[in-house]
Short mmCIF file of C-alpha atoms in Angstrom, two decimals:
data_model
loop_
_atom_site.label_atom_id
_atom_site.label_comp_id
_atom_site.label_asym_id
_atom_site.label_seq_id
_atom_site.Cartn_x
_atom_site.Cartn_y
_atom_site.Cartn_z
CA UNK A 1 39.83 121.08 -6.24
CA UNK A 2 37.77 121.98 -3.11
CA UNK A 3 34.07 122.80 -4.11
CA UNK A 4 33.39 126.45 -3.46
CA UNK A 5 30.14 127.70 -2.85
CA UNK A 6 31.56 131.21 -2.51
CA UNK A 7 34.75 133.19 -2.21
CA UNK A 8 35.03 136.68 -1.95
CA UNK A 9 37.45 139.09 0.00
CA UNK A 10 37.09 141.15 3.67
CA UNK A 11 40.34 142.15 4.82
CA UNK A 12 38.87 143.18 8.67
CA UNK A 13 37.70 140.10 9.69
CA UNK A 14 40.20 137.67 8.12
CA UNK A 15 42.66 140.00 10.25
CA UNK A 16 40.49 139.59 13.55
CA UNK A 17 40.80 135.78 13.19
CA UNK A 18 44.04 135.37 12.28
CA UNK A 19 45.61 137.56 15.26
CA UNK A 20 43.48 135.25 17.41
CA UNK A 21 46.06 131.96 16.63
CA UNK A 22 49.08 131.73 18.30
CA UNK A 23 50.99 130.84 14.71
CA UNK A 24 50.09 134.70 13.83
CA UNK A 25 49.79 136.54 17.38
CA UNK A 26 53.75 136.88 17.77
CA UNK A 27 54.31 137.89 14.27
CA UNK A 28 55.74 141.02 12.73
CA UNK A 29 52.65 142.97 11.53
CA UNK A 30 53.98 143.36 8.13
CA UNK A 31 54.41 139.29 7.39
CA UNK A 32 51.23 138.79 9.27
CA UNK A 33 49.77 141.42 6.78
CA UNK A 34 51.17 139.37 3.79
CA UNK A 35 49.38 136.86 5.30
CA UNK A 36 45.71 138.39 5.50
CA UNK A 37 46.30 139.74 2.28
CA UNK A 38 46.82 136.42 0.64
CA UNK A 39 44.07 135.02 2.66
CA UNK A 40 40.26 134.11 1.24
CA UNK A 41 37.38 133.98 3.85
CA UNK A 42 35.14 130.59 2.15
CA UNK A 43 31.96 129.33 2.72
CA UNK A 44 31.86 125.06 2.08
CA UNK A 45 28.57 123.28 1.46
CA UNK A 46 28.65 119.97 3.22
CA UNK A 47 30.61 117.10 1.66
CA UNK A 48 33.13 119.71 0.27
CA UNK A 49 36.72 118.04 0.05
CA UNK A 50 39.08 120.48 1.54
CA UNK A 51 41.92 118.71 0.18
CA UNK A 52 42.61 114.80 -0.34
CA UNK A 53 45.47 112.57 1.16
CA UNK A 54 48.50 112.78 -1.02
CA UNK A 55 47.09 116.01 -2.60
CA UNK A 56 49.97 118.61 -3.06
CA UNK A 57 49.50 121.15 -0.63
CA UNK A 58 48.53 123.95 -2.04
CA UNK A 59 46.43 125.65 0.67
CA UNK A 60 46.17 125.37 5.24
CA UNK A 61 42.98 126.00 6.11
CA UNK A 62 41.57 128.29 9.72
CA UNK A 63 37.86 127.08 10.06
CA UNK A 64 36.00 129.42 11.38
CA UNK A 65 32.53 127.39 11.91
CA UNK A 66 31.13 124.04 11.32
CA UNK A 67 32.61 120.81 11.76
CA UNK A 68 35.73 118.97 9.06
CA UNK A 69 36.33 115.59 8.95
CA UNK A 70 40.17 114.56 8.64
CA UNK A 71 40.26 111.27 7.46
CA UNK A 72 42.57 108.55 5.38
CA UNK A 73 41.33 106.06 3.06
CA UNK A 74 42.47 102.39 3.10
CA UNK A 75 43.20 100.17 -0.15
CA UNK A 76 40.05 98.16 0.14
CA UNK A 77 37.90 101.90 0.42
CA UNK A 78 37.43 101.89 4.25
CA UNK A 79 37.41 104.87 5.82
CA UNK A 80 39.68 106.39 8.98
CA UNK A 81 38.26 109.12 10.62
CA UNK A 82 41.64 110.04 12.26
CA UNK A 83 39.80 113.71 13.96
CA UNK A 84 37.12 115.90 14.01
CA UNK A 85 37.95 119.68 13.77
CA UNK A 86 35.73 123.11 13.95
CA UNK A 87 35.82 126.46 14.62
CA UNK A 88 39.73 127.82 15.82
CA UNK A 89 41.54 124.76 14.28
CA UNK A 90 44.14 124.84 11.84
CA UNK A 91 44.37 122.42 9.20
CA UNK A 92 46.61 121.40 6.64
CA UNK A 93 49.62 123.58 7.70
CA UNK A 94 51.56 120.68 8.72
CA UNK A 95 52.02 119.39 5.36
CA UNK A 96 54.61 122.03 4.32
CA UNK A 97 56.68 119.61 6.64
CA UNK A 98 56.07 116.51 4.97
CA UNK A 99 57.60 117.36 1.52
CA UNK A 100 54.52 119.61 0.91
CA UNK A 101 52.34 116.49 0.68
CA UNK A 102 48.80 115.89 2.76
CA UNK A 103 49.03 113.00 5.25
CA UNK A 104 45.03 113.18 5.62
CA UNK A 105 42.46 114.47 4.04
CA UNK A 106 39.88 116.85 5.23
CA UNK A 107 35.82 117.16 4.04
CA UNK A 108 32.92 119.13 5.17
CA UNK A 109 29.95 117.40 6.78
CA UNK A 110 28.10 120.35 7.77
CA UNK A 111 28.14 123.70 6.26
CA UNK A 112 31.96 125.53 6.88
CA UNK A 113 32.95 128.78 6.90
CA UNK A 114 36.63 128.87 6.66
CA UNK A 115 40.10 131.34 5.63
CA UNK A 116 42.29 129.36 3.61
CA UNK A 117 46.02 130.37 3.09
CA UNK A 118 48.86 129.85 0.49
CA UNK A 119 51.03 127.02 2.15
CA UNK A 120 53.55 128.67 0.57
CA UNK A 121 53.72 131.24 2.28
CA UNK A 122 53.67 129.84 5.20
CA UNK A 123 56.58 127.78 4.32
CA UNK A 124 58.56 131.03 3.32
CA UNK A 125 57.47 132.43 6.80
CA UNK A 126 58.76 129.65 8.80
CA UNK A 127 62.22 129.51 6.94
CA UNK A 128 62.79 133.08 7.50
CA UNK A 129 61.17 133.89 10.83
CA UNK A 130 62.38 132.78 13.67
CA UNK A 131 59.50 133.72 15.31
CA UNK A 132 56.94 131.86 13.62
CA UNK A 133 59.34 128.77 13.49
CA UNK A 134 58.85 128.86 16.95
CA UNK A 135 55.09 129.47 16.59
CA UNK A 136 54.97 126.54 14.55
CA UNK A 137 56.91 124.19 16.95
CA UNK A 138 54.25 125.51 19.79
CA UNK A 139 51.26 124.31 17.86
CA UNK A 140 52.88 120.71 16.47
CA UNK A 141 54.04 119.86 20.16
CA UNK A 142 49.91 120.82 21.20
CA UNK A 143 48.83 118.44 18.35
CA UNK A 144 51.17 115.75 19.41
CA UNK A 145 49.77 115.86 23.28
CA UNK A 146 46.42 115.16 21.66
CA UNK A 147 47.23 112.33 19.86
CA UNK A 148 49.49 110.58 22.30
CA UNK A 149 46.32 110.92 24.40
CA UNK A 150 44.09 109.30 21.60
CA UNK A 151 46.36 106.18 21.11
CA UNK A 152 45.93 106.16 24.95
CA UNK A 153 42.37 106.22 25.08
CA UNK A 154 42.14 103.52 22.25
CA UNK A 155 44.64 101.22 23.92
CA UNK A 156 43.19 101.13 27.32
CA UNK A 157 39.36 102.79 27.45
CA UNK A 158 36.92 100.20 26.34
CA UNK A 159 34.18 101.34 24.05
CA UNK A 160 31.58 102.99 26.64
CA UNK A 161 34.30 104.67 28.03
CA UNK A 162 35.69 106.03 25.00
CA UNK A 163 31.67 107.37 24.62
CA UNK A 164 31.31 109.22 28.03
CA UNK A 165 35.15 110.19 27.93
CA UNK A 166 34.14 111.73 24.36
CA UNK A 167 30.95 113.36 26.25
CA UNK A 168 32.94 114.67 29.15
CA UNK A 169 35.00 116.83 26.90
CA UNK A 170 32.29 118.55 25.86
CA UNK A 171 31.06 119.27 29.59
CA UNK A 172 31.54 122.42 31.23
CA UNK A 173 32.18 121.30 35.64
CA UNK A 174 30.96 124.65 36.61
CA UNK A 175 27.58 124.71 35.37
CA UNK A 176 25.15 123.34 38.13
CA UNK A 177 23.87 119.81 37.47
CA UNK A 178 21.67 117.70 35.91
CA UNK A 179 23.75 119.60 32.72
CA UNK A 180 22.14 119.32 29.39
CA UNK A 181 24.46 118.76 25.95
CA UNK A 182 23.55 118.47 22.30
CA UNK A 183 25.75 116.16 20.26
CA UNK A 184 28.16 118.20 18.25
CA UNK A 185 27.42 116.22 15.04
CA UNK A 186 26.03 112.41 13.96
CA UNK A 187 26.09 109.62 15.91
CA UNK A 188 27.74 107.52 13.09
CA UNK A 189 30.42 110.01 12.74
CA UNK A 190 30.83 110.36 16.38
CA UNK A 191 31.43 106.09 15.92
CA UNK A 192 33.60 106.56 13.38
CA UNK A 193 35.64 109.34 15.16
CA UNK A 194 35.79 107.16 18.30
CA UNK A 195 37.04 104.23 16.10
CA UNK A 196 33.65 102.29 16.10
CA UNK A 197 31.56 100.19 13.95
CA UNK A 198 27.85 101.27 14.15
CA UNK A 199 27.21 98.10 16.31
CA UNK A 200 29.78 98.51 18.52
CA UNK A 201 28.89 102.08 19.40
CA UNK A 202 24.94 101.26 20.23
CA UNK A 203 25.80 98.53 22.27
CA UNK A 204 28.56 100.60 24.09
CA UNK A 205 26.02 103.81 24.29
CA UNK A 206 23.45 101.20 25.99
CA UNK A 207 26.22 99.75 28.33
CA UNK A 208 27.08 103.43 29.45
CA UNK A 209 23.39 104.13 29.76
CA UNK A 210 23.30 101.30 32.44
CA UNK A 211 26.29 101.83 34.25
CA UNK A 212 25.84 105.38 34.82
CA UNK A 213 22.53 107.87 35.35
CA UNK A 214 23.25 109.30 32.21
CA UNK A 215 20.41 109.63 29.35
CA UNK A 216 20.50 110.28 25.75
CA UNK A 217 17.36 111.43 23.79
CA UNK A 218 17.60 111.69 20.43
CA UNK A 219 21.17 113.79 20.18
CA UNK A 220 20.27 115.76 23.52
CA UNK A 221 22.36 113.89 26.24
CA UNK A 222 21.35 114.68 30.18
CA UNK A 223 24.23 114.15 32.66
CA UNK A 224 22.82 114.30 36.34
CA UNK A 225 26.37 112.98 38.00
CA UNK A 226 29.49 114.24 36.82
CA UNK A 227 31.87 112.79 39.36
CA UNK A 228 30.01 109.45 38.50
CA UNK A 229 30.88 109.76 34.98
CA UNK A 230 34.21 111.04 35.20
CA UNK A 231 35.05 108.07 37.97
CA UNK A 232 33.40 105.66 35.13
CA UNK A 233 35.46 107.22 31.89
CA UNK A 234 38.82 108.49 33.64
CA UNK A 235 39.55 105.55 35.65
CA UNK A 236 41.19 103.75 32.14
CA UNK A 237 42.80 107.18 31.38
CA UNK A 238 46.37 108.49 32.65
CA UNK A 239 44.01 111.91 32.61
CA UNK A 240 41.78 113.78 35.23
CA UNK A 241 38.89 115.11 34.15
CA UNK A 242 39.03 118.12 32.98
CA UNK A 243 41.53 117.78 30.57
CA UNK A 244 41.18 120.61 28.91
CA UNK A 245 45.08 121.17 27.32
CA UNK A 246 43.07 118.22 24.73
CA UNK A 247 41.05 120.91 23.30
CA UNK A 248 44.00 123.22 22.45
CA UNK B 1 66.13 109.85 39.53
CA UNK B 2 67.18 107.40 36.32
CA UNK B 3 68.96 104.75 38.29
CA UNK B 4 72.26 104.42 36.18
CA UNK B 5 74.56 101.82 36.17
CA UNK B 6 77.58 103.95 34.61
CA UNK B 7 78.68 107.10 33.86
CA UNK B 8 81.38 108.26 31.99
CA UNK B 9 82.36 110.84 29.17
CA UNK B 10 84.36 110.03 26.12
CA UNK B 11 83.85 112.78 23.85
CA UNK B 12 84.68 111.34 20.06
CA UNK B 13 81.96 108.97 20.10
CA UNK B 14 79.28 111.74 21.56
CA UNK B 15 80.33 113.56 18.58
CA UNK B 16 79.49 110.65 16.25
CA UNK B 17 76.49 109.82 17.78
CA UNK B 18 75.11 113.19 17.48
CA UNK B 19 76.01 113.84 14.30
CA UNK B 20 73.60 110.96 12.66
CA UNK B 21 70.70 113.03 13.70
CA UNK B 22 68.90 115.25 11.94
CA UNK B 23 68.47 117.55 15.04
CA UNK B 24 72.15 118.28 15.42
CA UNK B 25 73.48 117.84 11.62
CA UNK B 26 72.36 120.82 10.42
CA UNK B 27 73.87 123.27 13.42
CA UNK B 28 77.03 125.36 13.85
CA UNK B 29 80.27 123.33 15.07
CA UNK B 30 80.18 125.78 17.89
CA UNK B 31 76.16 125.29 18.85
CA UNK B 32 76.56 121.33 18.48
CA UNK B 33 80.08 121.36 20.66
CA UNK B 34 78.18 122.33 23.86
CA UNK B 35 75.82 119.89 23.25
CA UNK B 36 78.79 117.36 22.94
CA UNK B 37 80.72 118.57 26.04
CA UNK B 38 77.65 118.60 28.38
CA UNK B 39 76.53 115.08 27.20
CA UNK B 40 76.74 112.16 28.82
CA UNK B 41 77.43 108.68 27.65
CA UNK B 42 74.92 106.08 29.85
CA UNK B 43 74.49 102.40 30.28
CA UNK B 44 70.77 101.30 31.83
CA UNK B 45 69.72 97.97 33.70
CA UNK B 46 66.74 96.50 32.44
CA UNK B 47 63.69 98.07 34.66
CA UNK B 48 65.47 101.51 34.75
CA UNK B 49 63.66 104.78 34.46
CA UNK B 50 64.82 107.49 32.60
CA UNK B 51 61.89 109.64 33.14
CA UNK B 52 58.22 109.66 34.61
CA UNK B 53 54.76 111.21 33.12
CA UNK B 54 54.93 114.33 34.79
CA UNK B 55 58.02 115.10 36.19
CA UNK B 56 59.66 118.38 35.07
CA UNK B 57 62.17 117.53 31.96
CA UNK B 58 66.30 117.80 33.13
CA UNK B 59 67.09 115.37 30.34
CA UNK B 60 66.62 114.42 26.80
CA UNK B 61 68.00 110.89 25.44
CA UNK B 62 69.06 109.73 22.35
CA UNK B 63 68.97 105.78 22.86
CA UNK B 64 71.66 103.74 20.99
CA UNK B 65 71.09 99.97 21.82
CA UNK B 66 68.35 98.29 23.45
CA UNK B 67 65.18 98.51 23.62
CA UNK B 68 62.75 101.72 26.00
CA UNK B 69 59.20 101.79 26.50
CA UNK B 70 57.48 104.97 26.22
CA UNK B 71 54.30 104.52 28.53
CA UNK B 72 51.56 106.89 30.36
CA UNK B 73 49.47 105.44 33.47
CA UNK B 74 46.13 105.36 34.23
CA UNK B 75 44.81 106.23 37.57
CA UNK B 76 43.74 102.79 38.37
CA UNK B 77 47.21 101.61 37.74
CA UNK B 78 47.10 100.27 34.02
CA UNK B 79 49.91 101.38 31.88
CA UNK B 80 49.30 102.18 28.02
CA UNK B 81 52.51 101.29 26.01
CA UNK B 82 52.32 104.20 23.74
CA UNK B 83 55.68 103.38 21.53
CA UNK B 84 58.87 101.23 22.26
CA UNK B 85 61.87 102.72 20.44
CA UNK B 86 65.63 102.00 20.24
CA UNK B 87 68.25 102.48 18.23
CA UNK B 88 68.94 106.50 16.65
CA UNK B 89 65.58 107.82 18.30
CA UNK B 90 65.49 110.95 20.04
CA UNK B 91 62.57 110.83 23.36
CA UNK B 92 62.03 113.29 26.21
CA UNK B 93 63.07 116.25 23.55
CA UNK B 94 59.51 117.60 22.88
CA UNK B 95 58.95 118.19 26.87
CA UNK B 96 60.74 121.31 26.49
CA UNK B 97 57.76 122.93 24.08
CA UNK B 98 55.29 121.26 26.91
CA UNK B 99 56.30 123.67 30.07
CA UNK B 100 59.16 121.39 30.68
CA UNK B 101 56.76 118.72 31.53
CA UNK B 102 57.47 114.84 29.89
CA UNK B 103 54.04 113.89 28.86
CA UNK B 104 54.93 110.02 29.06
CA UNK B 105 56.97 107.88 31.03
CA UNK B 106 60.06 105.99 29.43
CA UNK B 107 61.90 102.56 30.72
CA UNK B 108 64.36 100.45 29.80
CA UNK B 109 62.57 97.00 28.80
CA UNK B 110 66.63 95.43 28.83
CA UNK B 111 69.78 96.86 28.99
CA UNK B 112 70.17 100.01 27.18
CA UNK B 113 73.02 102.88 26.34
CA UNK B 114 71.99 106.00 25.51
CA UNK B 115 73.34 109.93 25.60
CA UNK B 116 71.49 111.74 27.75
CA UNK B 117 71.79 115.61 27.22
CA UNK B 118 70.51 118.63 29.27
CA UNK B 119 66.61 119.43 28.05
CA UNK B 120 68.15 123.51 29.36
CA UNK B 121 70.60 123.44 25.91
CA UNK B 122 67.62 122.28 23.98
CA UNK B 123 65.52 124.95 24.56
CA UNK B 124 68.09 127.67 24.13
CA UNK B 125 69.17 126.36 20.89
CA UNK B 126 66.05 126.54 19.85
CA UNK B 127 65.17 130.02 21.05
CA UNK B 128 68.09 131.36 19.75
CA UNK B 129 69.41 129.18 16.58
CA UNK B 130 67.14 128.96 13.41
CA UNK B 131 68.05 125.77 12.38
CA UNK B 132 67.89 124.30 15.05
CA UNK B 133 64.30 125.10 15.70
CA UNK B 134 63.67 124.45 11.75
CA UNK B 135 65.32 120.95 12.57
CA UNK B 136 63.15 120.21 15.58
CA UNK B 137 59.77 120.96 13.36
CA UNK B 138 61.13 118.16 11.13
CA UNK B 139 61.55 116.13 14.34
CA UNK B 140 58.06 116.80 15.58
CA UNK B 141 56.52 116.55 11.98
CA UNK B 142 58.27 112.97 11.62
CA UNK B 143 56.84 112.13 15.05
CA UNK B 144 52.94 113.24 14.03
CA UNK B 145 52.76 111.65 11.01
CA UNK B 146 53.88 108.17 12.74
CA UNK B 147 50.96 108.72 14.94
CA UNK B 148 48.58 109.25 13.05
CA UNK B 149 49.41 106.01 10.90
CA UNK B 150 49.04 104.73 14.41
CA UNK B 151 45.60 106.12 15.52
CA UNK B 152 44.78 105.06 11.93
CA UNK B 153 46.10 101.20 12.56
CA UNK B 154 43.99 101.45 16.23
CA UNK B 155 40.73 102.12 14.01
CA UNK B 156 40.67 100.28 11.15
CA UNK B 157 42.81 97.13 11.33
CA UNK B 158 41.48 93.93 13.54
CA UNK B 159 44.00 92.13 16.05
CA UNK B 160 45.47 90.27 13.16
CA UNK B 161 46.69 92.48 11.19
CA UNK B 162 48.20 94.63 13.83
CA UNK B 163 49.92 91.68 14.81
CA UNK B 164 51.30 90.87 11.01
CA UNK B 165 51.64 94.73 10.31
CA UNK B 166 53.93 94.75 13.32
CA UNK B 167 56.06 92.19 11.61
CA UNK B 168 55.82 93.32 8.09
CA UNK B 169 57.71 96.58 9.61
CA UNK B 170 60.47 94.02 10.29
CA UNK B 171 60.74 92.67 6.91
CA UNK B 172 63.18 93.78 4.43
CA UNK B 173 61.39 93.34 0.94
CA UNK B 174 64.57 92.58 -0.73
CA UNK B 175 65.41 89.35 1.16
CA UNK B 176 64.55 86.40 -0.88
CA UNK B 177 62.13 84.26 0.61
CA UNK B 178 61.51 82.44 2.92
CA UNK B 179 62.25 85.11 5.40
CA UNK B 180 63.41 84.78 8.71
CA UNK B 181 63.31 87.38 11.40
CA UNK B 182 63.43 87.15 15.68
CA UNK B 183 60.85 88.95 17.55
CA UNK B 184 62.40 92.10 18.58
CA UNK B 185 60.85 92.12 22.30
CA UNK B 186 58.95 89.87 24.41
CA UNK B 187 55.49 88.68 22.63
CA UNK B 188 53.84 90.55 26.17
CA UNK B 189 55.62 93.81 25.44
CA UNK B 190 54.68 93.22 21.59
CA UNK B 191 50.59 93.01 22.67
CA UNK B 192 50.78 96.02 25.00
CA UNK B 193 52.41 97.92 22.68
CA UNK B 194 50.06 97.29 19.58
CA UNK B 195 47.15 97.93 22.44
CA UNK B 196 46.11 94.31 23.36
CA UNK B 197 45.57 92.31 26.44
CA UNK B 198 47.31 89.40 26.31
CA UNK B 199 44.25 86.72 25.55
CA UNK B 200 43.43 88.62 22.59
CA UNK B 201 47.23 88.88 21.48
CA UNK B 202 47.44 84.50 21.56
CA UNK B 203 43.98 85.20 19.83
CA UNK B 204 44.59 86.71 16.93
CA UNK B 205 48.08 85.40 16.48
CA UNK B 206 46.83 82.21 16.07
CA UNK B 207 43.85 83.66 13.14
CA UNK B 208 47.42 84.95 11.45
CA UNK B 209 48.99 81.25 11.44
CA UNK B 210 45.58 79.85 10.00
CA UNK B 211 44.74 82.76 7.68
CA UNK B 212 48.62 83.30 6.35
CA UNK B 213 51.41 81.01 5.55
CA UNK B 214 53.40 82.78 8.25
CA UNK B 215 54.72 80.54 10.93
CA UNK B 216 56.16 81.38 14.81
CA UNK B 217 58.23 79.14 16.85
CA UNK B 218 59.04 80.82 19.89
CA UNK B 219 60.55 84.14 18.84
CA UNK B 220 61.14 83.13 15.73
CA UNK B 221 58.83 84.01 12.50
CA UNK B 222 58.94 82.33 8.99
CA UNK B 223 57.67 84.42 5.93
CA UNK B 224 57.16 82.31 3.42
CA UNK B 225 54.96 84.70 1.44
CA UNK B 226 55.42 88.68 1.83
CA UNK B 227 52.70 89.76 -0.73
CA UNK B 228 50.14 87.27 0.64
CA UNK B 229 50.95 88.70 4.15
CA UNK B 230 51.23 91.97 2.83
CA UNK B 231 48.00 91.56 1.41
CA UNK B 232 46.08 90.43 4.62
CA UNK B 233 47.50 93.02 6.42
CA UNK B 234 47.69 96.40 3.97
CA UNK B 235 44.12 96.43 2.58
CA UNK B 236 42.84 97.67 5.92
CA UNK B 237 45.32 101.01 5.88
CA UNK B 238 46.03 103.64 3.94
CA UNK B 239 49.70 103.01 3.57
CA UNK B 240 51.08 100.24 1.22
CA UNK B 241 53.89 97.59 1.89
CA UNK B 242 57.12 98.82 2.70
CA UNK B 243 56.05 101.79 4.42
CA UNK B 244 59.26 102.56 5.63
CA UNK B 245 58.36 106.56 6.54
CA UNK B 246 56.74 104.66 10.08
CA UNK B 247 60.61 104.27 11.27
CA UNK B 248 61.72 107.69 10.98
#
């Protein structure tokens, strides 16, 4: 189902990556090998569908590069852009908790590189090992922390806040200021990802752009006062910035 | 730190209790008797805490009447309602995969009785018994896919039909109509927890009454038509009328 521009098989570096996740670091090295031998290193032009909602999983997905879109679809064809996922992120391996059926679905918009992986196997794993049951529980109880903290941020951050807060995530506090940033990917996705109509999102953008020093050119974005944009964005957030454990 | 009215143990009911869940079902007789002999049967005044954002986890809770808002707060002093729950639902379990730290707060909104149980015997259990842990990844999976229906409602639907999706979830489709149900909580409680102030609650109430035959008096709500509120409501999600999965 997902369009493949290529798919061919490297053992090394499918190994490399998939001893850098927690859900394969603690296992036995002979299920983890079952694992990298099963696996297929893919390159996904843009627009690719990954998988659909209420697809059968057939295949969790480690991307490697490049950003995926998880999204649902409502009955009159809007769109939900429910996160937005790149390199280190695992995708899809939740389903083989939920009957084996996709809750989301997920779609290229750039060029991905990605390993994808029988689900399974991993659902074999998880019933017999104990170990990567626990794995498993480790990275669900991660992904729940996020999302709690996105409900937050849409119940009580108003729209330029849910801009810079989505700007100070991708901010580094130790590099000296004014610090320099290039938008990880559109400006309408970056709407839709914050929950936004087009509208909405310029006229928040402007509103930020006037409450605080910071400036936006084209997708470069120049922050000259961090503390000023953190007291802005974390005020309406149960969060101090950094809040990195959102990244995991 | 909770400030409980009354304590006691009776253990035949415990064992009842416990036994309706999904989390304890499944285990040994001998695994789920600790559980049973170190719970404790409790009975909350209205206002009570049973636990705050950030302090280190001693208890879990399943509630069993009444209803407890889960809630995080912001550093300015706002509180997001991120989910009010009652009846049969597990909260304060997943702090043991989070360091032992409860990510959100939890209060009883009126009086409540609940079994609170020692978050220590969670975590064992789950580091040394199978099914137990398999158990708790159905718990957590439950638990993700409800949020994302919820970061999904956030996005896409307007006031409105947060408001009448809120009730549909009420509704048993096999009443005959016209249906009659009491709001479950206060209607202040009901806008904070579907993420509103209250002005834009009375808002887009009142755009239900006009666009919808549905009809309010006090905390009472009249369904005269399910498919036409349904219909108002559904087309902006993904999920379609009953979507009973949201109460697991």
């Amino acid at each position: 189902m997902a369009q493949i521009a290529t798919a061919y098989r490297d053992e090394a570096p499918i190994a490399a990556h998939l001893e850098s996740q927690p859900l394969f670091r603690g296992m036995a090295p002979e299920l983890r090998a079952t694992f990298i031998q099963a696996a297929q290193m893919q390159t996904l032009s843009k627009g690719s569908i990954l998988f659909l909602q209420d697809d059968e999983s057939e295949w969790f997905y480690l991307i490697l590069s490049g950003w995926v879109k998880l999204f649902t679809e409502t009955m009159d064809g809007d769109e939900a852009v429910i996160d937005m996922v790149s390199n280190g992120h695992l995708i899809g391996d939740s389903a083989i908790l939920e009957d084996g059926i996709h809750s989301f679905g997920a779609a290229a918009v750039e060029p991905v590189t990605a390993i994808r992986l029988p689900s399974s196997l991993l659902k074999q794993a998880i019933t017999d090992d104990h170990k990567t049951a626990l794995a498993m529980l480790g990275s669900l109880s991660r992904h729940r922390k996020r999302q709690s903290r996105e409900i937050e941020s849409l119940t009580l951050q108003n729209a330029s806040q849910r801009i810079g807060c989505f700007l100070l995530r991708l901010c580094n506090p130790d590099v000296p200021m004014p610090l320099t940033l290039t938008l990880p990917y559109d400006k309408s996705l970056i709407a839709a990802r914050l929950g936004m109509k087009s509208e909405t999102f310029s006229r928040a953008l402007n509103k930020l752009r006037t409450e605080t020093t910071l400036a936006i050119k084209g997708s470069v974005v120049t922050i000259s006062d961090l503390d000023e944009l953190s007291g802005y964005v974390c005020s309406a957030c149960s969060n101090e910035f950094p809040c990195r454990d959102l990244h995991s």
